[in-house]
PDB file of C-alpha atoms in Angstrom:
ATOM      1  CA  MET A   5     -11.930   3.563 -21.676  1.00 32.00           C
ATOM      2  CA  LEU A   6      -8.864   3.882 -23.856  1.00 31.00           C
ATOM      3  CA  ARG A   7      -6.401   6.367 -22.400  1.00 37.00           C
ATOM      4  CA  THR A   8      -3.815   8.048 -24.607  1.00 38.00           C
ATOM      5  CA  THR A   9      -0.562   9.841 -24.008  1.00 39.00           C
ATOM      6  CA  LYS A  10       0.518  12.983 -25.804  1.00 38.00           C
ATOM      7  CA  GLY A  11       2.282  10.830 -28.372  1.00 38.00           C
ATOM      8  CA  GLY A  12      -0.885   8.868 -29.220  1.00 38.00           C
ATOM      9  CA  VAL A  13       0.198   5.665 -27.466  1.00 35.00           C
ATOM     10  CA  SER A  14      -2.370   4.124 -25.152  1.00 37.00           C
ATOM     11  CA  VAL A  15      -1.500   4.285 -21.475  1.00 41.00           C
ATOM     12  CA  GLY A  16      -2.585   0.647 -21.247  1.00 42.00           C
ATOM     13  CA  LYS A  17       0.252  -0.254 -23.612  1.00 37.00           C
ATOM     14  CA  VAL A  18       2.667   1.859 -21.598  1.00 40.00           C
ATOM     15  CA  TRP A  19       1.759  -0.086 -18.450  1.00 39.00           C
ATOM     16  CA  ARG A  20       2.147  -3.428 -20.248  1.00 35.00           C
ATOM     17  CA  TRP A  21       5.557  -2.461 -21.627  1.00 37.00           C
ATOM     18  CA  ALA A  22       6.661  -1.309 -18.172  1.00 42.00           C
ATOM     19  CA  ALA A  23       5.386  -4.498 -16.569  1.00 40.00           C
ATOM     20  CA  TYR A  24       7.161  -6.679 -19.112  1.00 34.00           C
ATOM     21  CA  GLY A  25      10.492  -4.914 -18.673  1.00 44.00           C
ATOM     22  CA  THR A  26      10.198  -4.908 -14.893  1.00 42.00           C
ATOM     23  CA  ALA A  27       9.390  -8.609 -14.772  1.00 41.00           C
ATOM     24  CA  LEU A  28      12.456  -9.452 -16.857  1.00 38.00           C
ATOM     25  CA  VAL A  29      14.775  -7.434 -14.638  1.00 43.00           C
ATOM     26  CA  ILE A  30      13.278  -8.755 -11.404  1.00 41.00           C
ATOM     27  CA  GLY A  31      13.626 -12.327 -12.606  1.00 41.00           C
ATOM     28  CA  ALA A  32      17.264 -11.774 -13.548  1.00 39.00           C
ATOM     29  CA  ALA A  33      18.016 -10.123 -10.226  1.00 41.00           C
ATOM     30  CA  ALA A  34      16.382 -12.913  -8.264  1.00 39.00           C
ATOM     31  CA  CYS A  35      18.272 -15.607 -10.143  1.00 37.00           C
ATOM     32  CA  GLY A  36      21.590 -13.787  -9.897  1.00 38.00           C
ATOM     33  CA  ASP A  37      21.334 -12.886  -6.245  1.00 40.00           C
ATOM     34  CA  GLY A  38      19.481 -15.836  -4.771  1.00 38.00           C
ATOM     35  CA  GLY A  39      16.511 -13.848  -3.475  1.00 40.00           C
ATOM     36  CA  SER A  40      16.176 -13.203   0.234  1.00 38.00           C
ATOM     37  CA  ASP A  41      17.712 -16.528   1.269  1.00 40.00           C
ATOM     38  CA  GLU A  42      21.333 -15.749   0.387  1.00 45.00           C
ATOM     39  CA  ALA A  43      23.574 -16.409   3.373  1.00 49.00           C
ATOM     40  CA  GLY A  44      25.212 -13.421   4.981  1.00 64.00           C
ATOM     41  CA  GLN A  45      22.771 -10.748   3.852  1.00 83.00           C
ATOM     42  CA  PRO A  46      22.248  -8.268   6.689  1.00 93.00           C
ATOM     43  CA  VAL A  47      18.703  -7.765   7.920  1.00 96.00           C
ATOM     44  CA  ARG A  48      17.600  -4.164   7.520  1.00 97.00           C
ATOM     45  CA  SER A  49      14.774  -2.114   8.994  1.00 97.00           C
ATOM     46  CA  PRO A  50      12.378   0.015   6.893  1.00 98.00           C
ATOM     47  CA  SER A  51      14.470   3.065   7.790  1.00 98.00           C
ATOM     48  CA  GLN A  52      17.586   1.483   6.228  1.00 98.00           C
ATOM     49  CA  VAL A  53      16.326   0.196   2.869  1.00 98.00           C
ATOM     50  CA  CYS A  54      16.585   2.097  -0.434  1.00 98.00           C
ATOM     51  CA  ASP A  55      19.569   4.118   0.798  1.00 98.00           C
ATOM     52  CA  ALA A  56      17.659   5.208   3.928  1.00 98.00           C
ATOM     53  CA  THR A  57      15.241   7.332   1.884  1.00 98.00           C
ATOM     54  CA  LEU A  58      11.961   6.334   3.572  1.00 98.00           C
ATOM     55  CA  LYS A  59      10.502   8.768   6.086  1.00 98.00           C
ATOM     56  CA  ALA A  60       8.064   7.848   8.866  1.00 98.00           C
ATOM     57  CA  SER A  61       4.889   7.520   6.777  1.00 97.00           C
ATOM     58  CA  ALA A  62       6.630   5.485   4.067  1.00 98.00           C
ATOM     59  CA  ARG A  63       8.301   3.241   6.638  1.00 98.00           C
ATOM     60  CA  LYS A  64       4.870   2.472   8.073  1.00 98.00           C
ATOM     61  CA  ALA A  65       3.563   1.914   4.542  1.00 98.00           C
ATOM     62  CA  LEU A  66       6.318  -0.649   3.945  1.00 98.00           C
ATOM     63  CA  GLU A  67       5.398  -2.510   7.119  1.00 98.00           C
ATOM     64  CA  ASP A  68       1.729  -2.391   6.113  1.00 97.00           C
ATOM     65  CA  ILE A  69       2.578  -3.836   2.703  1.00 97.00           C
ATOM     66  CA  GLY A  70       4.986  -6.535   3.854  1.00 96.00           C
ATOM     67  CA  GLY A  71       3.653  -7.323   7.308  1.00 96.00           C
ATOM     68  CA  THR A  72       7.164  -7.226   8.778  1.00 96.00           C
ATOM     69  CA  ASP A  73       9.941  -4.814   9.732  1.00 97.00           C
ATOM     70  CA  ARG A  74      12.747  -7.164   8.637  1.00 96.00           C
ATOM     71  CA  TYR A  75      14.119  -6.865   5.104  1.00 97.00           C
ATOM     72  CA  THR A  76      17.150  -7.607   2.973  1.00 96.00           C
ATOM     73  CA  GLU A  77      18.458  -6.024  -0.232  1.00 96.00           C
ATOM     74  CA  LEU A  78      20.505  -7.161  -3.200  1.00 91.00           C
ATOM     75  CA  SER A  79      24.178  -7.630  -2.471  1.00 90.00           C
ATOM     76  CA  GLY A  80      27.351  -8.203  -4.483  1.00 94.00           C
ATOM     77  CA  ASN A  81      28.204  -6.599  -7.814  1.00 95.00           C
ATOM     78  CA  GLN A  82      26.839  -6.619 -11.329  1.00 92.00           C
ATOM     79  CA  GLU A  83      28.966  -7.832 -14.220  1.00 90.00           C
ATOM     80  CA  ASN A  84      30.149  -4.279 -14.915  1.00 91.00           C
ATOM     81  CA  GLY A  85      31.342  -3.917 -11.316  1.00 95.00           C
ATOM     82  CA  ASP A  86      28.482  -1.714 -10.076  1.00 96.00           C
ATOM     83  CA  PRO A  87      27.065  -2.664  -6.675  1.00 96.00           C
ATOM     84  CA  ARG A  88      23.658  -4.315  -6.878  1.00 95.00           C
ATOM     85  CA  ARG A  89      22.447  -2.571  -3.734  1.00 96.00           C
ATOM     86  CA  PHE A  90      20.663   0.697  -4.400  1.00 98.00           C
ATOM     87  CA  SER A  91      22.321   4.048  -3.779  1.00 98.00           C
ATOM     88  CA  LEU A  92      21.117   7.489  -4.837  1.00 98.00           C
ATOM     89  CA  PRO A  93      24.440   8.545  -6.424  1.00 98.00           C
ATOM     90  CA  LEU A  94      24.689   5.386  -8.538  1.00 98.00           C
ATOM     91  CA  ALA A  95      21.017   5.463  -9.562  1.00 98.00           C
ATOM     92  CA  ALA A  96      21.466   9.092 -10.627  1.00 98.00           C
ATOM     93  CA  GLU A  97      24.624   8.222 -12.571  1.00 97.00           C
ATOM     94  CA  ARG A  98      22.861   5.377 -14.411  1.00 97.00           C
ATOM     95  CA  LEU A  99      19.673   7.319 -15.123  1.00 97.00           C
ATOM     96  CA  HIS A 100      20.331   7.354 -18.888  1.00 97.00           C
ATOM     97  CA  SER A 101      21.742   3.818 -19.060  1.00 96.00           C
ATOM     98  CA  GLU A 102      20.104   0.797 -20.618  1.00 94.00           C
ATOM     99  CA  LEU A 103      17.672  -1.089 -18.365  1.00 93.00           C
ATOM    100  CA  PRO A 104      20.057  -3.827 -17.121  1.00 92.00           C
ATOM    101  CA  LEU A 105      22.611  -1.227 -15.980  1.00 95.00           C
ATOM    102  CA  ARG A 106      20.240   0.999 -14.010  1.00 96.00           C
ATOM    103  CA  ASN A 107      20.621   0.820 -10.260  1.00 97.00           C
ATOM    104  CA  LYS A 108      17.405  -0.476  -8.683  1.00 97.00           C
ATOM    105  CA  CYS A 109      16.137  -0.764  -5.120  1.00 98.00           C
ATOM    106  CA  ALA A 110      15.035  -4.374  -4.625  1.00 97.00           C
ATOM    107  CA  VAL A 111      13.686  -5.089  -1.140  1.00 97.00           C
ATOM    108  CA  TYR A 112      13.037  -8.649   0.050  1.00 96.00           C
ATOM    109  CA  LYS A 113      11.313  -9.964   3.145  1.00 95.00           C
ATOM    110  CA  ALA A 114      14.093 -11.249   5.390  1.00 94.00           C
ATOM    111  CA  ASP A 115      11.892 -14.058   6.689  1.00 87.00           C
ATOM    112  CA  GLY A 116      10.300 -14.903   3.368  1.00 73.00           C
ATOM    113  CA  LYS A 117      10.932 -17.772   0.978  1.00 73.00           C
ATOM    114  CA  ASN A 118      10.199 -15.843  -2.201  1.00 68.00           C
ATOM    115  CA  ASP A 119      12.538 -15.638  -5.155  1.00 77.00           C
ATOM    116  CA  PHE A 120      11.210 -12.202  -6.071  1.00 89.00           C
ATOM    117  CA  PRO A 121      11.449  -8.921  -4.159  1.00 95.00           C
ATOM    118  CA  LEU A 122       8.537  -7.418  -2.297  1.00 96.00           C
ATOM    119  CA  LEU A 123       9.428  -4.032  -3.803  1.00 96.00           C
ATOM    120  CA  ASP A 124      11.326  -3.246  -6.977  1.00 97.00           C
ATOM    121  CA  ILE A 125      11.988   0.457  -7.598  1.00 98.00           C
ATOM    122  CA  GLY A 126      13.854   1.980 -10.532  1.00 98.00           C
ATOM    123  CA  PHE A 127      14.479   5.335 -12.210  1.00 98.00           C
ATOM    124  CA  GLU A 128      14.986   6.381 -15.812  1.00 98.00           C
ATOM    125  CA  ALA A 129      15.263   9.581 -17.811  1.00 98.00           C
ATOM    126  CA  GLN A 130      12.153  10.562 -19.780  1.00 96.00           C
ATOM    127  CA  THR A 131      11.287  13.065 -22.490  1.00 96.00           C
ATOM    128  CA  ALA A 132       8.339  15.435 -22.161  1.00 95.00           C
ATOM    129  CA  SER A 133       6.505  13.610 -24.963  1.00 94.00           C
ATOM    130  CA  SER A 134       6.344  10.452 -22.838  1.00 92.00           C
ATOM    131  CA  VAL A 135       4.415  12.139 -19.995  1.00 95.00           C
ATOM    132  CA  PRO A 136       0.667  11.326 -20.104  1.00 92.00           C
ATOM    133  CA  GLY A 137      -1.567  14.317 -20.783  1.00 88.00           C
ATOM    134  CA  LYS A 138      -3.650  16.065 -18.145  1.00 80.00           C
ATOM    135  CA  ASP A 139      -6.898  14.892 -19.745  1.00 82.00           C
ATOM    136  CA  VAL A 140      -6.306  11.146 -19.343  1.00 86.00           C
ATOM    137  CA  LYS A 141      -8.891   9.135 -17.416  1.00 84.00           C
ATOM    138  CA  ALA A 142      -8.182   6.402 -14.882  1.00 83.00           C
ATOM    139  CA  GLY A 143      -8.740   2.882 -16.152  1.00 85.00           C
ATOM    140  CA  ASP A 144      -9.954  -0.135 -14.189  1.00 85.00           C
ATOM    141  CA  GLY A 145      -7.864  -0.665 -11.067  1.00 88.00           C
ATOM    142  CA  GLU A 146      -5.974   2.583 -11.603  1.00 94.00           C
ATOM    143  CA  VAL A 147      -5.675   5.456  -9.120  1.00 95.00           C
ATOM    144  CA  PHE A 148      -4.166   8.863  -9.923  1.00 96.00           C
ATOM    145  CA  TYR A 149      -2.396  11.114  -7.424  1.00 96.00           C
ATOM    146  CA  PRO A 150      -1.732  14.884  -7.702  1.00 95.00           C
ATOM    147  CA  LEU A 151       2.038  14.495  -7.573  1.00 96.00           C
ATOM    148  CA  GLY A 152       4.767  15.661  -9.933  1.00 97.00           C
ATOM    149  CA  ALA A 153       3.897  15.608 -13.634  1.00 97.00           C
ATOM    150  CA  PHE A 154       2.047  12.267 -13.431  1.00 96.00           C
ATOM    151  CA  ALA A 155       1.461   9.704 -10.681  1.00 97.00           C
ATOM    152  CA  ALA A 156      -0.632   6.553 -10.677  1.00 96.00           C
ATOM    153  CA  VAL A 157      -0.968   3.132  -9.083  1.00 97.00           C
ATOM    154  CA  ASN A 158      -2.294   0.418 -11.386  1.00 95.00           C
ATOM    155  CA  SER A 159      -3.586  -2.748  -9.705  1.00 92.00           C
ATOM    156  CA  LYS A 160      -3.745  -5.846 -11.868  1.00 88.00           C
ATOM    157  CA  PRO A 161      -4.295  -9.504 -10.941  1.00 88.00           C
ATOM    158  CA  GLY A 162      -1.153 -10.615  -9.133  1.00 89.00           C
ATOM    159  CA  SER A 163       0.701  -7.312  -9.012  1.00 91.00           C
ATOM    160  CA  ASP A 164       0.616  -3.560  -8.513  1.00 94.00           C
ATOM    161  CA  TYR A 165       2.578  -1.044 -10.576  1.00 96.00           C
ATOM    162  CA  ALA A 166       3.157   2.522  -9.444  1.00 97.00           C
ATOM    163  CA  THR A 167       4.541   5.261 -11.666  1.00 97.00           C
ATOM    164  CA  LEU A 168       5.663   8.737 -10.644  1.00 98.00           C
ATOM    165  CA  ILE A 169       7.030  11.141 -13.272  1.00 98.00           C
ATOM    166  CA  PHE A 170       8.546  14.421 -12.136  1.00 98.00           C
ATOM    167  CA  THR A 171      10.144  17.389 -13.854  1.00 98.00           C
ATOM    168  CA  CYS A 172      13.922  17.160 -13.705  1.00 98.00           C
ATOM    169  CA  ALA A 173      16.304  18.109 -16.505  1.00 97.00           C
ATOM    170  CA  THR A 174      19.243  15.729 -16.911  1.00 98.00           C
ATOM    171  CA  LYS A 175      21.822  15.098 -19.599  1.00 96.00           C
ATOM    172  CA  GLY A 176      23.001  11.759 -20.943  1.00 94.00           C
ATOM    173  CA  PRO A 177      25.141  10.416 -23.794  1.00 93.00           C
ATOM    174  CA  ASP A 178      22.246  10.787 -26.236  1.00 90.00           C
ATOM    175  CA  GLY A 179      21.205  14.261 -25.156  1.00 94.00           C
ATOM    176  CA  SER A 180      19.109  16.022 -22.539  1.00 96.00           C
ATOM    177  CA  THR A 181      15.734  14.998 -21.119  1.00 98.00           C
ATOM    178  CA  SER A 182      13.190  16.986 -19.123  1.00 98.00           C
ATOM    179  CA  HIS A 183      11.697  14.401 -16.749  1.00 98.00           C
ATOM    180  CA  VAL A 184      12.527  11.434 -14.562  1.00 98.00           C
ATOM    181  CA  LYS A 185      10.253   8.401 -14.295  1.00 98.00           C
ATOM    182  CA  ALA A 186      10.177   6.378 -11.068  1.00 98.00           C
ATOM    183  CA  SER A 187       8.575   2.930 -11.179  1.00 98.00           C
ATOM    184  CA  LEU A 188       7.579   0.523  -8.426  1.00 98.00           C
ATOM    185  CA  TYR A 189       6.498  -3.118  -8.774  1.00 97.00           C
ATOM    186  CA  VAL A 190       4.819  -5.078  -5.967  1.00 96.00           C
ATOM    187  CA  PRO A 191       3.730  -8.745  -6.331  1.00 94.00           C
ATOM    188  CA  THR A 192       0.422  -8.964  -4.487  1.00 91.00           C
ATOM    189  CA  GLU A 193       1.007 -12.564  -3.351  1.00 91.00           C
ATOM    190  CA  GLN A 194       3.568 -11.205  -0.867  1.00 92.00           C
ATOM    191  CA  THR A 195       1.518  -8.258   0.384  1.00 94.00           C
ATOM    192  CA  GLN A 196      -0.940  -7.813   3.213  1.00 95.00           C
ATOM    193  CA  PRO A 197      -4.544  -7.750   1.956  1.00 93.00           C
ATOM    194  CA  ASP A 198      -5.383  -4.490   3.726  1.00 95.00           C
ATOM    195  CA  SER A 199      -2.461  -2.503   2.289  1.00 95.00           C
ATOM    196  CA  THR A 200      -3.457   0.278  -0.073  1.00 95.00           C
ATOM    197  CA  ALA A 201      -2.499   2.069  -3.263  1.00 96.00           C
ATOM    198  CA  THR A 202      -1.489   5.047  -1.132  1.00 97.00           C
ATOM    199  CA  ASP A 203       0.993   2.813   0.705  1.00 97.00           C
ATOM    200  CA  ARG A 204       2.682   2.096  -2.632  1.00 97.00           C
ATOM    201  CA  MET A 205       2.730   5.752  -3.630  1.00 98.00           C
ATOM    202  CA  ALA A 206       4.043   6.865  -0.214  1.00 98.00           C
ATOM    203  CA  ILE A 207       7.123   4.678  -0.698  1.00 98.00           C
ATOM    204  CA  LEU A 208       7.684   5.703  -4.313  1.00 98.00           C
ATOM    205  CA  ASN A 209       7.232   9.375  -3.453  1.00 98.00           C
ATOM    206  CA  ASP A 210       9.832   9.307  -0.666  1.00 98.00           C
ATOM    207  CA  VAL A 211      12.464   7.577  -2.799  1.00 98.00           C
ATOM    208  CA  SER A 212      11.648   9.967  -5.668  1.00 98.00           C
ATOM    209  CA  ARG A 213      11.965  13.033  -3.411  1.00 98.00           C
ATOM    210  CA  ALA A 214      15.398  11.825  -2.376  1.00 98.00           C
ATOM    211  CA  MET A 215      16.355  11.236  -6.014  1.00 98.00           C
ATOM    212  CA  ALA A 216      15.160  14.733  -6.973  1.00 98.00           C
ATOM    213  CA  GLY A 217      17.389  16.120  -4.234  1.00 98.00           C
ATOM    214  CA  GLN A 218      20.311  14.069  -5.494  1.00 98.00           C
ATOM    215  CA  LEU A 219      19.775  15.424  -9.015  1.00 98.00           C
ATOM    216  CA  GLY A 220      19.363  19.020  -7.843  1.00 98.00           C
ATOM    217  CA  CYS A 221      15.772  19.429  -9.045  1.00 98.00           C
ATOM    218  CA  ALA A 222      13.783  19.201  -5.800  1.00 97.00           C
ATOM    219  CA  ASP A 223      12.088  22.569  -6.321  1.00 96.00           C
ATOM    220  CA  GLU A 224      10.614  21.829  -9.737  1.00 97.00           C
ATOM    221  CA  ALA A 225       9.834  18.149  -9.008  1.00 98.00           C
ATOM    222  CA  ALA A 226       6.604  19.076  -7.135  1.00 95.00           C
ATOM    223  CA  LEU A 227       6.828  16.159  -4.710  1.00 98.00           C
ATOM    224  CA  PRO A 228       5.407  17.064  -1.277  1.00 97.00           C
ATOM    225  CA  ALA A 229       6.562  15.428   1.948  1.00 96.00           C
ATOM    226  CA  GLN A 230       3.160  13.781   2.424  1.00 96.00           C
ATOM    227  CA  VAL A 231       1.229  12.041  -0.340  1.00 97.00           C
ATOM    228  CA  PRO A 232      -2.183  13.697  -0.821  1.00 95.00           C
ATOM    229  CA  GLY A 233      -5.342  11.707  -1.316  1.00 94.00           C
ATOM    230  CA  PRO A 234      -6.097  10.239  -4.754  1.00 93.00           C
ATOM    231  CA  ALA A 235      -7.217  12.635  -7.438  1.00 88.00           C
ATOM    232  CA  LYS A 236     -10.927  12.612  -8.262  1.00 71.00           C
ATOM    233  CA  GLY A 237     -12.219  11.737 -11.681  1.00 55.00           C
TER     234      GLY A 237
END
């Protein structure tokens, strides 16, 4: 079934655009940073990745997804001097920036041989018109969650995409926006077969809750400490 946003754009197209942009950024990051094999990268536990934003349930979800408790993150600096490693203050500062300048949380398996991260999480400012309507229906491989303004995990062959949009007014060079969109990409070839969509959302929700706190909009974000079960329908 075709699903539409408030602006008349199909949600399927929104997912494809998001996937395309994410794939480009992940590929650039992997090439520029050498993946998880770069010498000297410290090994981190699930409690340390993504600026130590994962609580107990999300830390377990990460281990269930990756099958390990040993991870690395991007190191060094981007061309503009920003650190590649994720931090809440920098991600908040770059919320209105163009895609290559946004600060992302890229988590690699420390013992893996993959050029791409196991998790890639990013944030961007969004207008109210870009939030899918309440009457949208889940498509094939898509699961909705009663979180924030919109939350879904979309499973496609080879990858999973999770989106969580929450209410949070911010101001950038081009004006003010009313929402923040958090996105997560997981390549399924690196994941454990019994990991779930709720594992993905648990991680994205914890990082998003921390970002909402950083931005001063935790109350209106509507992101509970524990991810509820998938929405019905």
